[in-house]
Amino acid sequence: AVVSTQSTGNKNRTVAATKCNERSSRSHSVFRLKIEGRNTKNGDSCVGNLNLVDLAGSERVAHSGSTGQRLKEAQAINTSLSELGNVIMALNEKKTHIPYRNSKLTYLLCNSLGGNSKTLMFVNVSPLDKHTAESINSLRFASKVNRCDIGTAKKNK
């Protein structure tokens, strides 16, 4: 069932060429796996979600040459990444209101970003000199995420 679900998701994910990337993701991809465990000796059980998220990269429209539908996609990608940054900063600053509902991405990931959760992020950067500016922006975003302390996850009883 997992492979079938991933296959369906891959078929529905939009990829298109831009001046920056010949196979540019035009959307984020989220794979959520619900995991349930049960200790047969003492009856203890636990449930958790594992979210594997592939964020589409931010895009400088001037560099990518995006127009029409590609431009709308780039704007949506950039907006959702900006909102993710806003949520991370609000969590880091321990604000009373966290703007999870400002984007579909942050709303979908709200249980993974704050509260009783653990988050691990990998950042892919390009080794090419022509992509240095984008790589630096990606590393700045990762640094911002790394500075965020959301506390220690605990088992719910």
mmCIF file of C-alpha atoms in Angstrom:
data_model
loop_
_atom_site.group_PDB
_atom_site.id
_atom_site.type_symbol
_atom_site.label_atom_id
_atom_site.label_comp_id
_atom_site.label_asym_id
_atom_site.label_seq_id
_atom_site.Cartn_x
_atom_site.Cartn_y
_atom_site.Cartn_z
ATOM 1 C CA ALA A 1 0.000 0.000 0.000
ATOM 2 C CA VAL A 2 2.878 2.388 0.784
ATOM 3 C CA VAL A 3 4.527 1.964 -2.624
ATOM 4 C CA SER A 4 1.170 2.390 -4.375
ATOM 5 C CA THR A 5 0.460 5.580 -2.415
ATOM 6 C CA GLN A 6 3.913 6.985 -3.200
ATOM 7 C CA SER A 7 3.446 6.144 -6.866
ATOM 8 C CA THR A 8 0.113 7.990 -6.949
ATOM 9 C CA GLY A 9 1.694 11.007 -5.250
ATOM 10 C CA ASN A 10 4.595 11.072 -7.698
ATOM 11 C CA LYS A 11 2.200 10.944 -10.650
ATOM 12 C CA ASN A 12 0.278 13.931 -9.263
ATOM 13 C CA ARG A 13 3.347 16.028 -8.448
ATOM 14 C CA THR A 14 4.127 18.701 -10.986
ATOM 15 C CA VAL A 15 7.659 19.034 -12.335
ATOM 16 C CA ALA A 16 8.611 21.539 -15.026
ATOM 17 C CA ALA A 17 11.685 23.078 -16.602
ATOM 18 C CA THR A 18 12.851 26.579 -15.718
ATOM 19 C CA LYS A 19 16.030 28.441 -16.630
ATOM 20 C CA CYS A 20 17.465 27.394 -13.248
ATOM 21 C CA ASN A 21 16.487 23.738 -13.231
ATOM 22 C CA GLU A 22 15.400 21.334 -15.962
ATOM 23 C CA ARG A 23 13.336 19.252 -13.474
ATOM 24 C CA SER A 24 12.044 21.815 -11.012
ATOM 25 C CA SER A 25 9.535 20.647 -8.397
ATOM 26 C CA ARG A 26 6.492 22.872 -8.664
ATOM 27 C CA SER A 27 5.051 21.814 -5.313
ATOM 28 C CA HIS A 28 6.024 20.466 -1.918
ATOM 29 C CA SER A 29 5.637 16.760 -1.243
ATOM 30 C CA VAL A 30 4.491 15.395 2.117
ATOM 31 C CA PHE A 31 4.447 11.677 2.936
ATOM 32 C CA ARG A 32 2.825 10.902 6.303
ATOM 33 C CA LEU A 33 3.147 7.507 7.929
ATOM 34 C CA LYS A 34 1.178 6.732 11.083
ATOM 35 C CA ILE A 35 3.067 4.292 13.293
ATOM 36 C CA GLU A 36 1.439 2.363 16.113
ATOM 37 C CA GLY A 37 3.338 0.228 18.598
ATOM 38 C CA ARG A 38 2.123 -2.096 21.308
ATOM 39 C CA ASN A 39 4.040 -3.933 24.017
ATOM 40 C CA THR A 40 2.374 -7.353 24.161
ATOM 41 C CA LYS A 41 3.806 -8.100 27.620
ATOM 42 C CA ASN A 42 2.471 -5.100 29.536
ATOM 43 C CA GLY A 43 -0.142 -3.655 27.149
ATOM 44 C CA ASP A 44 1.547 -0.262 26.749
ATOM 45 C CA SER A 45 0.968 1.323 23.368
ATOM 46 C CA CYS A 46 2.017 4.421 21.533
ATOM 47 C CA VAL A 47 1.126 6.149 18.279
ATOM 48 C CA GLY A 48 3.179 8.588 16.267
ATOM 49 C CA ASN A 49 3.364 10.187 12.865
ATOM 50 C CA LEU A 50 6.422 10.256 10.669
ATOM 51 C CA ASN A 51 6.298 13.050 8.115
ATOM 52 C CA LEU A 52 8.759 12.998 5.260
ATOM 53 C CA VAL A 53 8.622 16.378 3.572
ATOM 54 C CA ASP A 54 10.333 17.429 0.356
ATOM 55 C CA LEU A 55 10.092 21.198 0.147
ATOM 56 C CA ALA A 56 10.234 22.716 -3.300
ATOM 57 C CA GLY A 57 13.109 25.170 -3.379
ATOM 58 C CA SER A 58 12.587 28.891 -3.258
ATOM 59 C CA GLU A 59 12.883 30.495 -6.621
ATOM 60 C CA ARG A 60 14.145 33.851 -7.756
ATOM 61 C CA VAL A 61 11.707 34.629 -10.536
ATOM 62 C CA ALA A 62 14.205 36.901 -12.293
ATOM 63 C CA HIS A 63 16.671 34.002 -12.560
ATOM 64 C CA SER A 64 14.197 31.251 -13.415
ATOM 65 C CA GLY A 65 12.413 33.153 -16.179
ATOM 66 C CA SER A 66 9.086 31.830 -14.907
ATOM 67 C CA THR A 67 5.961 33.200 -16.541
ATOM 68 C CA GLY A 68 2.296 32.263 -16.594
ATOM 69 C CA GLN A 69 1.528 29.087 -14.639
ATOM 70 C CA ARG A 70 5.203 28.600 -13.618
ATOM 71 C CA LEU A 71 5.194 32.138 -12.160
ATOM 72 C CA LYS A 72 2.065 31.393 -10.093
ATOM 73 C CA GLU A 73 3.674 28.166 -8.850
ATOM 74 C CA ALA A 74 6.885 29.988 -7.918
ATOM 75 C CA GLN A 75 4.921 32.618 -6.003
ATOM 76 C CA ALA A 76 2.953 29.938 -4.125
ATOM 77 C CA ILE A 77 6.152 28.035 -3.280
ATOM 78 C CA ASN A 78 7.900 31.186 -2.068
ATOM 79 C CA THR A 79 4.867 32.237 0.005
ATOM 80 C CA SER A 80 4.576 28.871 1.738
ATOM 81 C CA LEU A 81 8.319 28.813 2.512
ATOM 82 C CA SER A 82 8.060 32.329 3.905
ATOM 83 C CA GLU A 83 5.122 31.256 6.099
ATOM 84 C CA LEU A 84 7.113 28.237 7.285
ATOM 85 C CA GLY A 85 9.874 30.638 8.301
ATOM 86 C CA ASN A 86 7.303 32.795 10.137
ATOM 87 C CA VAL A 87 6.029 29.758 12.072
ATOM 88 C CA ILE A 88 9.568 28.728 12.999
ATOM 89 C CA MET A 89 10.395 32.228 14.220
ATOM 90 C CA ALA A 90 7.144 32.442 16.220
ATOM 91 C CA LEU A 91 7.971 29.100 17.869
ATOM 92 C CA ASN A 92 11.509 30.229 18.601
ATOM 93 C CA GLU A 93 10.287 33.486 20.123
ATOM 94 C CA LYS A 94 7.707 31.554 22.215
ATOM 95 C CA LYS A 95 4.874 33.712 20.875
ATOM 96 C CA THR A 96 1.359 33.011 22.113
ATOM 97 C CA HIS A 97 0.006 32.847 18.546
ATOM 98 C CA ILE A 98 1.729 30.612 16.025
ATOM 99 C CA PRO A 99 0.473 31.338 12.457
ATOM 100 C CA TYR A 100 0.010 27.697 11.377
ATOM 101 C CA ARG A 101 -3.117 28.531 9.356
ATOM 102 C CA ASN A 102 -1.372 31.017 7.079
ATOM 103 C CA SER A 103 -0.462 28.264 4.609
ATOM 104 C CA LYS A 104 -1.572 24.738 3.787
ATOM 105 C CA LEU A 105 1.981 23.515 4.397
ATOM 106 C CA THR A 106 2.283 24.883 7.937
ATOM 107 C CA TYR A 107 -1.256 23.814 8.814
ATOM 108 C CA LEU A 108 -0.529 20.275 7.632
ATOM 109 C CA LEU A 109 2.736 20.158 9.591
ATOM 110 C CA CYS A 110 1.595 21.962 12.768
ATOM 111 C CA ASN A 111 1.825 18.808 14.915
ATOM 112 C CA SER A 112 5.341 18.165 13.645
ATOM 113 C CA LEU A 113 6.625 21.694 14.157
ATOM 114 C CA GLY A 114 5.481 22.515 17.652
ATOM 115 C CA GLY A 115 4.383 20.797 20.790
ATOM 116 C CA ASN A 116 5.277 17.189 21.409
ATOM 117 C CA SER A 117 7.419 16.462 18.363
ATOM 118 C CA LYS A 118 10.900 16.043 16.983
ATOM 119 C CA THR A 119 11.948 17.616 13.702
ATOM 120 C CA LEU A 120 14.995 16.847 11.590
ATOM 121 C CA MET A 121 15.812 18.812 8.468
ATOM 122 C CA PHE A 122 18.220 18.119 5.628
ATOM 123 C CA VAL A 123 19.179 20.843 3.182
ATOM 124 C CA ASN A 124 20.411 20.106 -0.316
ATOM 125 C CA VAL A 125 22.647 22.719 -1.881
ATOM 126 C CA SER A 126 24.265 22.926 -5.271
ATOM 127 C CA PRO A 127 28.030 22.653 -5.659
ATOM 128 C CA LEU A 128 27.932 24.901 -8.749
ATOM 129 C CA ASP A 129 29.268 28.454 -8.485
ATOM 130 C CA LYS A 130 26.298 29.819 -10.420
ATOM 131 C CA HIS A 131 23.969 28.623 -7.616
ATOM 132 C CA THR A 132 25.968 30.072 -4.720
ATOM 133 C CA ALA A 133 23.374 32.725 -3.844
ATOM 134 C CA GLU A 134 20.551 30.158 -3.672
ATOM 135 C CA SER A 135 22.722 27.767 -1.650
ATOM 136 C CA ILE A 136 23.526 30.541 0.839
ATOM 137 C CA ASN A 137 19.807 31.368 1.173
ATOM 138 C CA SER A 138 19.045 27.693 1.830
ATOM 139 C CA LEU A 139 21.761 27.524 4.470
ATOM 140 C CA ARG A 140 20.455 30.716 6.126
ATOM 141 C CA PHE A 141 16.998 29.148 6.322
ATOM 142 C CA ALA A 142 18.483 25.958 7.795
ATOM 143 C CA SER A 143 20.415 28.021 10.337
ATOM 144 C CA LYS A 144 17.185 29.767 11.373
ATOM 145 C CA VAL A 145 15.487 26.395 11.820
ATOM 146 C CA ASN A 146 18.464 25.040 13.761
ATOM 147 C CA ARG A 147 18.262 27.900 16.280
ATOM 148 C CA CYS A 148 14.634 27.066 17.055
ATOM 149 C CA ASP A 149 14.090 25.242 20.348
ATOM 150 C CA ILE A 150 10.665 23.621 20.568
ATOM 151 C CA GLY A 151 11.425 21.673 23.743
ATOM 152 C CA THR A 152 11.721 17.966 24.426
ATOM 153 C CA ALA A 153 9.188 15.485 23.107
ATOM 154 C CA LYS A 154 7.529 13.358 25.783
ATOM 155 C CA LYS A 155 5.424 10.228 25.686
ATOM 156 C CA ASN A 156 1.722 10.993 26.147
ATOM 157 C CA LYS A 157 0.092 8.826 28.791
#
